[in-house]
Coordinates of C-alpha atoms in Angstrom, one line a residue:
M1 CA -9.0 8.2 -27.8
D2 CA -11.7 6.8 -25.5
I3 CA -11.2 5.6 -21.9
I4 CA -11.0 1.9 -22.8
T5 CA -8.2 2.5 -25.4
W6 CA -6.2 4.7 -23.0
T7 CA -6.6 2.0 -20.2
Y8 CA -5.4 -0.8 -22.5
I9 CA -2.4 1.2 -23.5
L10 CA -1.4 2.4 -20.0
V11 CA -2.2 -0.9 -18.2
G12 CA -0.5 -2.9 -21.0
L13 CA 2.7 -0.8 -20.8
S14 CA 2.9 -1.1 -17.1
F15 CA 2.3 -4.9 -17.2
A16 CA 5.1 -5.1 -19.9
L17 CA 7.4 -3.2 -17.6
Y18 CA 6.7 -5.4 -14.6
I19 CA 7.1 -8.6 -16.6
G20 CA 10.3 -7.3 -18.2
I21 CA 11.8 -6.5 -14.8
A22 CA 10.8 -9.9 -13.5
I23 CA 12.6 -11.7 -16.4
W24 CA 15.6 -9.4 -16.0
T25 CA 15.9 -9.9 -12.3
R26 CA 14.7 -13.5 -12.0
A27 CA 16.0 -15.4 -8.9
G28 CA 18.6 -18.0 -9.3
S29 CA 19.1 -19.0 -5.6
T30 CA 17.0 -19.3 -2.5
K31 CA 18.6 -16.2 -1.1
E32 CA 17.6 -14.2 -4.1
F33 CA 14.1 -15.7 -4.1
Y34 CA 13.6 -14.9 -0.4
V35 CA 15.5 -11.7 0.3
A36 CA 16.8 -10.4 -3.1
G37 CA 20.3 -11.5 -2.2
G38 CA 20.4 -8.9 0.6
G39 CA 21.9 -6.2 -1.6
V40 CA 19.1 -3.7 -2.3
S41 CA 19.9 0.0 -1.8
P42 CA 17.9 1.8 1.0
L43 CA 16.3 4.2 -1.5
A44 CA 15.1 1.4 -3.7
N45 CA 14.0 -0.7 -0.7
G46 CA 12.1 2.3 0.6
M47 CA 10.1 2.6 -2.6
A48 CA 9.5 -1.1 -2.8
T49 CA 8.4 -1.2 0.9
A50 CA 6.0 1.7 0.2
A51 CA 4.5 -0.1 -2.8
D52 CA 4.3 -3.3 -0.8
W53 CA 2.6 -1.4 2.0
M54 CA 0.2 0.7 -0.1
S55 CA -2.1 -2.0 -1.3
A56 CA -5.4 -1.9 -3.0
A57 CA -6.9 -0.9 0.3
S58 CA -4.7 2.2 0.5
F59 CA -5.1 3.2 -3.2
I60 CA -8.7 2.1 -4.0
S61 CA -10.6 1.7 -0.7
M62 CA -9.3 4.0 2.0
A63 CA -10.5 7.2 0.4
G64 CA -13.7 5.5 -0.4
I65 CA -14.3 4.7 3.3
I66 CA -13.5 8.2 4.3
S67 CA -15.9 9.5 1.6
F68 CA -18.8 7.7 3.2
S69 CA -17.8 7.7 6.8
G70 CA -16.0 11.1 7.1
Y71 CA -14.2 11.6 10.4
D72 CA -14.6 7.9 11.3
G73 CA -12.5 6.9 8.4
S74 CA -9.5 8.6 10.0
V75 CA -8.9 5.4 12.0
Y76 CA -7.3 3.9 8.9
L77 CA -5.0 6.9 8.4
M78 CA -3.9 7.0 12.0
G79 CA -3.6 3.2 12.4
W80 CA -1.7 2.4 9.2
T81 CA 0.8 5.3 9.3
G82 CA 1.3 5.1 13.1
G83 CA 1.9 1.4 12.8
Y84 CA 4.5 1.9 10.2
V85 CA 6.5 4.2 12.6
L86 CA 6.1 1.5 15.3
L87 CA 7.5 -1.1 12.9
A88 CA 10.4 1.0 11.8
L89 CA 11.5 2.0 15.3
L90 CA 10.7 -0.9 17.5
L91 CA 11.0 -4.0 15.4
A92 CA 12.8 -3.7 12.0
P93 CA 16.4 -3.1 13.2
Y94 CA 16.2 -5.9 15.7
L95 CA 14.7 -8.4 13.3
R96 CA 17.3 -7.4 10.7
K97 CA 20.1 -7.9 13.3
F98 CA 18.7 -11.4 14.1
G99 CA 19.2 -12.2 10.4
K100 CA 16.3 -14.5 9.6
F101 CA 14.3 -14.5 6.3
T102 CA 10.8 -14.8 7.8
V103 CA 8.7 -14.2 11.0
P104 CA 8.2 -18.0 11.6
D105 CA 12.0 -18.3 11.2
F106 CA 12.5 -15.7 14.0
V107 CA 9.8 -17.3 16.2
G108 CA 11.2 -20.8 15.7
D109 CA 14.8 -19.8 16.6
R110 CA 13.9 -17.3 19.4
Y111 CA 11.6 -19.7 21.0
Y112 CA 13.8 -22.8 20.3
S113 CA 10.9 -24.9 19.1
N114 CA 9.7 -26.3 15.8
K115 CA 6.2 -26.4 17.2
A116 CA 6.3 -22.6 17.7
R117 CA 7.6 -22.3 14.1
V118 CA 4.7 -24.3 12.8
V119 CA 2.1 -22.3 14.8
A120 CA 3.7 -19.1 13.4
V121 CA 3.5 -20.5 9.8
I122 CA -0.3 -21.1 10.4
C123 CA -0.7 -17.5 11.7
A124 CA 1.2 -16.2 8.7
L125 CA -0.9 -18.1 6.3
F126 CA -4.2 -16.9 7.9
I127 CA -3.0 -13.3 7.8
S128 CA -1.6 -13.4 4.3
F129 CA -4.7 -15.2 2.7
T130 CA -7.1 -12.8 4.4
Y131 CA -5.0 -9.8 3.1
V132 CA -4.5 -11.1 -0.4
A133 CA -8.3 -11.7 -0.8
G134 CA -8.7 -7.9 -0.5
Q135 CA -6.0 -7.3 -3.2
M136 CA -7.6 -9.7 -5.6
R137 CA -11.0 -8.1 -5.1
G138 CA -9.4 -4.7 -6.0
V139 CA -7.9 -6.2 -9.1
G140 CA -11.3 -7.6 -10.1
I141 CA -13.0 -4.2 -9.6
V142 CA -10.4 -2.4 -11.9
F143 CA -10.6 -5.0 -14.7
S144 CA -14.5 -5.2 -14.5
R145 CA -14.8 -1.4 -15.2
Y146 CA -11.9 -0.6 -17.5
L147 CA -11.6 -3.7 -19.5
E148 CA -15.3 -4.3 -19.5
V149 CA -15.1 -7.9 -18.3
D150 CA -17.0 -9.6 -15.5
I151 CA -15.5 -8.9 -12.1
N152 CA -14.6 -12.7 -11.7
T153 CA -12.9 -12.7 -15.0
G154 CA -10.9 -9.7 -13.8
V155 CA -9.7 -11.6 -10.8
I156 CA -8.5 -14.5 -13.0
I157 CA -6.6 -12.1 -15.3
G158 CA -4.9 -10.5 -12.2
M159 CA -4.0 -14.0 -10.9
C160 CA -2.2 -14.9 -14.1
I161 CA -0.1 -11.6 -14.0
V162 CA 0.8 -12.0 -10.3
F163 CA 1.7 -15.7 -10.8
F164 CA 4.1 -14.9 -13.6
Y165 CA 6.3 -12.3 -11.9
S166 CA 6.2 -13.5 -8.3
V167 CA 6.8 -17.2 -9.1
L168 CA 9.6 -16.4 -11.6
G169 CA 11.3 -13.5 -9.9
G170 CA 10.9 -14.2 -6.2
M171 CA 11.9 -11.3 -3.9
K172 CA 14.5 -10.1 -6.3
G173 CA 12.0 -9.7 -9.1
I174 CA 9.3 -8.4 -6.8
T175 CA 11.6 -5.7 -5.3
Y176 CA 12.5 -4.0 -8.5
T177 CA 9.0 -4.5 -9.9
Q178 CA 7.6 -2.8 -6.8
V179 CA 10.0 0.2 -7.3
A180 CA 8.4 0.6 -10.8
Q181 CA 4.9 0.1 -9.2
Y182 CA 5.4 2.8 -6.6
C183 CA 6.3 5.3 -9.3
V184 CA 3.2 4.3 -11.3
L185 CA 0.8 4.3 -8.4
I186 CA 1.9 7.6 -6.7
F187 CA 1.8 9.4 -10.1
A188 CA -1.6 7.9 -10.8
Y189 CA -2.9 9.0 -7.4
M190 CA -1.5 12.5 -7.4
V191 CA -2.3 13.7 -10.9
P192 CA -6.2 13.5 -10.7
A193 CA -6.0 14.8 -7.0
I194 CA -4.2 17.9 -8.2
F195 CA -6.5 18.4 -11.2
V196 CA -9.7 18.1 -9.0
S197 CA -8.3 20.3 -6.3
M198 CA -7.6 23.0 -8.9
Q199 CA -11.2 22.6 -10.3
L200 CA -13.0 22.8 -6.9
T201 CA -10.8 25.1 -4.8
G202 CA -8.3 26.7 -7.2
N203 CA -5.4 25.3 -5.1
P204 CA -3.1 22.8 -6.8
I205 CA -2.0 21.2 -3.5
P206 CA -4.8 18.7 -2.5
Q207 CA -3.9 18.8 1.2
L208 CA -4.4 22.5 1.2
G209 CA -7.4 22.3 -1.1
L210 CA -9.2 20.2 1.5
G211 CA -9.3 23.2 3.8
G212 CA -10.0 25.7 0.9
T213 CA -13.2 27.3 -0.3
V214 CA -15.4 26.3 -3.3
A215 CA -16.9 28.6 -6.0
D216 CA -19.4 30.3 -3.7
G217 CA -16.8 31.2 -1.1
T218 CA -18.0 28.5 1.4
H219 CA -15.3 26.2 2.9
L220 CA -15.4 22.8 1.2
L221 CA -15.9 20.8 4.5
D222 CA -18.6 23.2 5.7
K223 CA -20.4 22.9 2.3
L224 CA -20.1 19.1 2.5
D225 CA -21.5 19.0 6.1
G226 CA -24.5 21.1 5.0
V227 CA -25.2 18.9 1.9
L228 CA -25.0 15.7 3.9
T229 CA -27.1 16.9 6.8
D230 CA -29.8 18.1 4.4
L231 CA -30.0 14.6 3.0
G232 CA -30.4 13.1 6.5
F233 CA -26.8 11.9 6.9
A234 CA -24.5 12.8 9.8
A235 CA -22.2 15.7 9.2
Y236 CA -19.0 14.8 7.3
T237 CA -16.7 16.2 10.1
S238 CA -18.6 14.5 13.0
G239 CA -17.7 11.1 14.4
R240 CA -20.3 8.3 14.8
K241 CA -18.2 5.5 16.1
G242 CA -17.8 5.0 19.9
M243 CA -14.5 6.2 21.4
V244 CA -13.7 2.7 22.6
D245 CA -14.2 1.2 19.1
M246 CA -12.2 4.0 17.5
F247 CA -9.3 3.4 19.9
A248 CA -9.5 -0.4 19.4
I249 CA -9.5 -0.2 15.6
T250 CA -6.6 2.3 15.5
L251 CA -4.6 0.1 17.9
A252 CA -5.3 -3.1 16.0
L253 CA -4.2 -1.4 12.7
M254 CA -1.1 0.0 14.4
V255 CA 0.2 -3.1 16.0
G256 CA -1.1 -5.3 13.2
T257 CA 1.2 -3.3 10.9
A258 CA 4.1 -4.2 13.1
G259 CA 3.3 -7.9 12.8
L260 CA 2.7 -8.0 9.0
P261 CA 5.0 -10.7 7.7
H262 CA 5.2 -9.3 4.1
V263 CA 6.4 -5.9 5.3
I264 CA 8.9 -7.2 7.9
V265 CA 10.7 -9.4 5.4
R266 CA 11.5 -6.2 3.4
F267 CA 14.1 -5.3 6.0
F268 CA 16.2 -8.4 5.2
T269 CA 16.7 -7.2 1.6
V270 CA 19.3 -4.5 2.5
P271 CA 22.9 -5.1 3.4
R272 CA 23.1 -3.6 7.0
V273 CA 21.0 -2.7 10.0
K274 CA 21.7 1.0 9.3
D275 CA 20.2 0.5 5.8
A276 CA 17.1 -1.1 7.3
R277 CA 16.5 2.0 9.4
L278 CA 17.3 4.3 6.5
S279 CA 14.9 2.5 4.1
A280 CA 12.2 2.6 6.8
G281 CA 12.6 6.4 6.8
Y282 CA 12.4 6.6 3.0
A283 CA 9.4 4.4 3.0
L284 CA 7.6 6.6 5.5
V285 CA 8.1 9.7 3.3
F286 CA 6.9 7.9 0.2
I287 CA 3.8 6.5 2.1
A288 CA 3.0 9.9 3.6
I289 CA 2.6 11.4 0.1
L290 CA -0.4 9.2 -0.6
Y291 CA -1.8 9.1 3.0
T292 CA -1.9 12.9 3.4
T293 CA -3.7 13.2 0.0
A294 CA -6.4 10.5 0.7
P295 CA -8.7 12.7 2.9
A296 CA -8.7 15.4 0.1
V297 CA -9.5 12.8 -2.6
A298 CA -12.3 11.4 -0.4
A299 CA -13.9 14.8 0.2
F300 CA -13.6 15.9 -3.5
G301 CA -15.0 12.5 -4.6
I302 CA -18.2 12.5 -2.4
Y303 CA -18.8 16.2 -3.0
N304 CA -18.7 15.8 -6.8
A305 CA -20.7 12.6 -6.8
I306 CA -23.6 14.1 -4.8
D307 CA -23.4 17.3 -6.9
T308 CA -23.7 15.4 -10.2
V309 CA -26.3 12.7 -9.3
A310 CA -28.5 13.7 -6.3
E311 CA -31.8 15.3 -7.3
K312 CA -31.0 14.9 -11.0
P313 CA -33.4 13.4 -13.6
V314 CA -32.9 9.6 -14.0
D315 CA -32.7 9.9 -17.8
Q316 CA -30.2 12.8 -17.7
L317 CA -27.5 11.2 -15.4
P318 CA -23.9 11.8 -16.3
E319 CA -22.0 9.3 -18.4
W320 CA -19.9 8.0 -15.5
V321 CA -23.0 6.7 -13.7
G322 CA -23.9 4.6 -16.7
N323 CA -20.3 3.3 -17.1
W324 CA -20.3 2.1 -13.5
Q325 CA -23.8 0.7 -13.5
K326 CA -22.6 -1.9 -16.0
T327 CA -20.4 -3.3 -13.2
N328 CA -23.3 -3.3 -10.7
L329 CA -21.1 -1.2 -8.4
I330 CA -23.6 1.7 -8.7
V331 CA -27.3 1.0 -8.5
V332 CA -29.9 3.6 -9.4
E333 CA -33.5 2.6 -8.6
D334 CA -36.4 5.1 -9.1
K335 CA -38.5 3.7 -6.2
N336 CA -41.2 6.4 -6.2
G337 CA -41.3 6.7 -10.0
D338 CA -40.9 10.5 -10.0
G339 CA -38.0 10.3 -12.5
I340 CA -35.6 12.1 -10.0
V341 CA -32.7 10.3 -8.1
Q342 CA -33.2 10.6 -4.4
Y343 CA -30.0 10.1 -2.4
L344 CA -31.1 9.9 1.3
A345 CA -30.0 8.4 4.6
D346 CA -33.3 6.6 4.8
K347 CA -32.6 3.2 3.3
E348 CA -36.3 2.7 2.3
A349 CA -36.5 5.9 0.3
N350 CA -32.9 6.0 -1.0
E351 CA -32.6 5.4 -4.7
L352 CA -28.8 5.6 -5.2
T353 CA -26.2 3.0 -4.0
I354 CA -22.5 3.6 -4.6
D355 CA -19.9 0.9 -3.7
K356 CA -17.2 2.4 -1.4
D357 CA -14.5 0.8 -3.5
I358 CA -15.1 2.8 -6.6
M359 CA -14.7 6.4 -5.4
V360 CA -11.0 6.8 -6.2
L361 CA -11.4 5.0 -9.6
A362 CA -14.5 7.0 -10.5
N363 CA -13.1 10.4 -9.3
P364 CA -11.5 11.4 -12.6
E365 CA -14.7 10.5 -14.6
I366 CA -16.9 12.4 -12.1
A367 CA -14.7 15.5 -12.5
Q368 CA -14.7 15.0 -16.3
L369 CA -10.9 14.9 -16.5
P370 CA -9.2 13.8 -19.8
N371 CA -9.5 10.1 -20.7
W372 CA -5.8 9.5 -20.3
V373 CA -6.1 10.4 -16.6
V374 CA -8.8 7.8 -16.1
G375 CA -6.5 5.2 -17.8
L376 CA -3.6 6.3 -15.6
V377 CA -5.7 5.8 -12.4
A378 CA -6.6 2.3 -13.6
S379 CA -2.9 1.4 -14.1
G380 CA -2.1 2.9 -10.6
A381 CA -4.8 0.8 -9.0
M382 CA -3.4 -2.3 -10.6
A383 CA 0.1 -1.4 -9.5
A384 CA -1.1 -1.0 -5.9
A385 CA -3.1 -4.3 -5.8
L386 CA -0.5 -6.4 -7.6
S387 CA 2.6 -5.1 -5.7
T388 CA 1.0 -6.2 -2.3
A389 CA -0.4 -9.4 -3.7
A390 CA 3.0 -10.4 -4.9
G391 CA 4.6 -9.7 -1.6
L392 CA 2.0 -11.7 0.2
L393 CA 2.3 -14.6 -2.1
L394 CA 6.0 -14.7 -1.5
V395 CA 5.3 -14.8 2.3
I396 CA 2.9 -17.8 1.7
S397 CA 5.4 -19.7 -0.5
T398 CA 8.3 -19.0 1.8
S399 CA 6.4 -20.1 4.9
I400 CA 5.5 -23.4 3.3
S401 CA 8.8 -24.2 1.6
R402 CA 11.2 -22.8 4.2
D403 CA 9.4 -23.0 7.5
L404 CA 7.5 -26.2 7.0
F405 CA 9.3 -28.4 4.6
R406 CA 12.9 -27.5 5.6
T407 CA 12.0 -27.8 9.3
F408 CA 11.0 -31.5 8.8
R409 CA 13.4 -32.2 5.9
P410 CA 16.6 -30.3 6.7
E411 CA 18.7 -32.3 4.2
M412 CA 16.6 -31.0 1.3
S413 CA 18.6 -29.4 -1.5
E414 CA 18.3 -25.7 -2.3
K415 CA 17.0 -26.5 -5.8
K416 CA 14.2 -28.6 -4.4
E417 CA 13.3 -25.9 -1.8
L418 CA 13.1 -23.3 -4.6
R419 CA 10.8 -25.7 -6.6
I420 CA 8.5 -26.2 -3.6
A421 CA 8.4 -22.4 -3.0
R422 CA 7.3 -21.8 -6.6
I423 CA 4.7 -24.6 -6.5
A424 CA 3.4 -23.1 -3.1
A425 CA 3.2 -19.7 -4.7
G426 CA 1.1 -21.1 -7.6
G427 CA -1.3 -22.8 -5.2
A428 CA -1.6 -19.6 -3.2
V429 CA -2.5 -17.6 -6.3
V430 CA -5.4 -20.0 -7.1
L431 CA -6.7 -19.9 -3.5
A432 CA -6.3 -16.1 -3.4
G433 CA -8.3 -15.9 -6.6
Y434 CA -11.1 -17.8 -5.0
F435 CA -11.2 -15.4 -2.1
G436 CA -11.1 -12.5 -4.6
V437 CA -14.2 -13.9 -6.4
N438 CA -16.0 -14.6 -3.0
P439 CA -14.7 -11.7 -0.8
P440 CA -15.7 -11.5 2.9
G441 CA -16.2 -7.7 2.6
F442 CA -15.1 -4.6 0.7
V443 CA -11.4 -4.2 0.2
A444 CA -10.3 -2.1 3.2
E445 CA -12.6 -4.1 5.5
V446 CA -11.0 -7.4 4.5
V447 CA -7.5 -5.9 5.0
A448 CA -8.5 -4.6 8.4
F449 CA -9.3 -8.2 9.4
A450 CA -5.8 -9.2 8.3
F451 CA -4.3 -6.5 10.5
G452 CA -6.4 -7.7 13.5
L453 CA -5.1 -11.2 13.0
A454 CA -1.5 -10.0 12.8
A455 CA -2.0 -7.9 15.9
A456 CA -3.5 -10.8 17.9
S457 CA -0.9 -13.4 16.8
F458 CA 2.5 -12.0 15.9
F459 CA 3.0 -8.6 17.6
P460 CA 3.2 -9.8 21.2
V461 CA 5.5 -12.8 20.5
I462 CA 7.8 -10.6 18.4
I463 CA 7.9 -7.7 20.8
M464 CA 8.4 -9.9 23.9
G465 CA 10.9 -12.1 22.0
I466 CA 13.1 -9.0 21.4
F467 CA 12.7 -7.2 24.7
S468 CA 12.2 -10.0 27.3
T469 CA 14.5 -12.9 28.1
K470 CA 11.9 -14.6 30.3
I471 CA 9.2 -15.5 27.6
N472 CA 9.6 -19.2 26.7
K473 CA 8.3 -21.5 23.9
E474 CA 5.2 -22.6 25.9
G475 CA 4.2 -19.0 26.5
A476 CA 4.7 -18.0 22.9
I477 CA 2.7 -21.0 21.5
S478 CA -0.1 -20.4 24.0
G479 CA -0.3 -16.7 23.2
M480 CA -0.3 -17.1 19.4
V481 CA -3.0 -19.8 19.5
L482 CA -5.2 -18.0 21.9
G483 CA -4.9 -14.6 20.2
L484 CA -5.5 -16.1 16.7
V485 CA -8.4 -18.4 17.6
F486 CA -10.2 -15.7 19.7
T487 CA -9.9 -13.0 17.0
L488 CA -10.8 -15.3 14.1
A489 CA -13.8 -16.7 16.0
Y490 CA -15.1 -13.2 16.8
I491 CA -14.8 -12.0 13.2
I492 CA -16.4 -15.2 11.8
Y493 CA -19.3 -15.1 14.2
F494 CA -20.2 -11.4 13.5
K495 CA -19.4 -11.3 9.8
F496 CA -20.5 -14.7 8.6
L497 CA -22.5 -16.7 11.1
S498 CA -24.7 -14.0 12.6
P499 CA -24.4 -10.8 10.4
E500 CA -27.7 -9.5 11.9
M501 CA -26.0 -9.3 15.3
N502 CA -23.1 -7.2 13.9
N503 CA -23.9 -3.9 15.7
A504 CA -22.6 -2.0 18.6
E505 CA -25.3 -3.4 21.0
N506 CA -24.0 -6.9 20.6
W507 CA -20.3 -6.3 20.4
W508 CA -18.1 -7.0 23.4
F509 CA -17.3 -3.7 25.1
G510 CA -18.6 -2.0 22.0
I511 CA -15.6 -3.2 19.9
S512 CA -16.4 -4.1 16.2
P513 CA -14.8 -7.1 14.4
E514 CA -12.4 -4.6 12.7
G515 CA -11.0 -3.7 16.2
I516 CA -11.2 -7.0 18.0
G517 CA -7.5 -7.7 17.2
S518 CA -6.7 -5.3 20.1
V519 CA -8.4 -7.6 22.6
G520 CA -6.8 -10.6 21.0
M521 CA -3.4 -9.0 21.4
L522 CA -4.0 -8.3 25.1
L523 CA -5.0 -12.0 25.6
N524 CA -1.8 -13.0 23.7
F525 CA 0.3 -10.9 26.0
V526 CA -1.3 -12.2 29.2
A527 CA -1.1 -15.9 28.0
C528 CA 2.6 -15.4 27.1
Y529 CA 3.4 -13.9 30.4
V530 CA 1.4 -16.2 32.7
V531 CA 2.3 -19.5 30.9
S532 CA 6.0 -18.5 30.9
K533 CA 5.8 -17.7 34.6
F534 CA 4.9 -21.3 35.4
T535 CA 7.0 -23.2 32.9
P536 CA 10.9 -23.5 32.6
A537 CA 12.8 -20.4 31.6
P538 CA 14.5 -20.3 28.1
P539 CA 17.9 -21.9 27.9
Q540 CA 20.9 -19.6 28.7
H541 CA 22.2 -19.5 25.1
V542 CA 18.8 -18.2 24.0
Q543 CA 18.8 -15.5 26.7
D544 CA 22.4 -14.5 25.6
M545 CA 21.2 -14.4 22.0
I546 CA 18.4 -12.0 22.9
Q547 CA 20.8 -9.6 24.7
E548 CA 23.0 -9.7 21.6
I549 CA 20.1 -8.8 19.2
R550 CA 19.7 -5.5 21.1
I551 CA 23.2 -4.3 20.3
P552 CA 22.9 -2.5 17.0
R553 CA 26.5 -3.1 15.7
G554 CA 27.8 -6.2 14.0
A555 CA 24.8 -7.6 12.4
G556 CA 25.5 -10.3 9.8
G557 CA 23.6 -11.4 6.7
A558 CA 20.5 -13.5 6.7
V559 CA 21.3 -17.1 7.6
D560 CA 19.7 -20.5 7.4
H561 CA 18.2 -22.0 10.5

C-alpha cells in the first residue's frame, strides 16, 4: 500500500478511537467537564499530562529547530523539561491542596478580588490562544502533506475533530482520549527513531546512536559539523546565540511551564495531593522518553536530508522532495541554472529551503522506511497536536463559563454553566482555526511566545500567592497587567510591527522576543512586591488560608468559589 492509504487507515483508526472514548466518557456534570470528576488514577493522569504537555511543538517542531540550529536548540529541551520539574515540585501539590479548578479561580480567591480573577482570565485567554495557534498550524501541516489537501483545509478538518471530542467530553473525555494519544504519539516517535538509528549507526537506541559512528567510522556529530561548515554554516555543535539570550529563553520556558493553565488543571483530576505528586513523577518519565530522543532525531534528519539533496541533480532528486514540494514547505530553485542543488549558508546563492516544521514528519521518507511507518508518524503528529489543542480549548471555555460568567452571575444553574462552557469551546475552536491559518511563526516559535506570556503573567502571582502572606490584590493585579502588557508589546513590536528590527543589535540587553518573558516576569515580581508594600495587607483569613495550603495533609476535593 502507498503512503496515503496507510495514512488514511492509521489516522482514521486513531480518530475513531478518540471519538469513541469521548462518547463513552462524555461529561454529565460541571465537575466531570472541568476536572473529570476528580477520580483519575495517577498513572492514567501521568500519561494524559504527558500528552497534554507534548504538543505539536514537541512532536513536530522541536527536533526541526534543533536540526537547523544545533546546540542553540537545546534551550527548548532544557526549558521545557526543567520547567516541568519546577511545576511538579513547587506548584502542583499546593494548588491541588487549594482545591480550585482553574488558575483564575486560585487568583480570585487567594487575592480576594473579582478584578484579579478577571485579569487572570484575560491572561489565560492570551496564553491559550497563542499556544493553540501553534497546534492548529501543526495539524494543518500534517493534513496538507498526508491527505494532500491545502494547509488551510487541513486546519479546518482538525478544528472539526477537536470540537467534537473536547466540547462533548470535557475534561473527562479529554483525559482518557489523551491516554490513548500518548500511546499513539510515543510509539509513532520512537519507531522511526529506532529504525533510522540502526540504519546510520547500527545502534537501536537513538540516544546512544547520537554519539555513535556512521559507516566510514567518523562520529555522527563530527561528520555533521564537517558537512555544515563546508557549506558555510556554523558547526552543529557550536552555539551562536548570546549567553544572556540563551539564559533568558531557557528561564522563560521554565517558569512559563509552571504558569501554563492547561497543565496546572491536570493536577485537579486526581483524588489526593499524594496522587498529584505521583502523577507528576509518572508524567516526567513519559515526557523524558520523547525529549531525550529529540536531539537524535534532529541530527539524523538533517544529516540524511543534506546527504540526499545537496549537490544532487535537480532532475534526480529523491521522491520525498517532490512530495513535500507540493505543500510549498520545501522549495528548490536552480538559481544559477547548472542543474545541481546548492545548499549554502549564503542566502543569495542557496537553492534549497526546508521548513523547520517538516523534519520529523519527513524523516521516515528521507530514510526510505516502510510506508506504514510514514503513516504512523502522521497519526502521532495528529495525536500530539490534538491532545494539547483540546486541553487548551477546555481552559478557554472554563475561563469564560466559570471565571467570568459565574463571577458575575453566581445564581446560574450548573446546566446553564455547562452550556456556556460548550458554546465558549466552540467559539474558541473557530478563533484557534483562524490563527492556525494565519500563524505568527513556525510551531515551536509560536509556543515559545505562549510560554513567555505565562512566565510574565501567572508565575509570579502563583508562586508569591503560595509562599508569601504579604502580597495583596493590588500587587497581584499590577504585576499581572505590567508583565503581560510589557511582554506582549515587545513580541508584537519585533515580530509584527518592525520585523526588520528583529535582531540582536536592537533587542533590549540582547534578549530575543522568545526570551523576553523572563524580563516581564521580573517586572511582575517587582510590581507585586512594591505595590503590596504601600497598600493594605491581605485580610487575616486569607493569610491563615495561605498558611493552611502549605500543610500537605488533609486536602479536600475541588470546590466552587
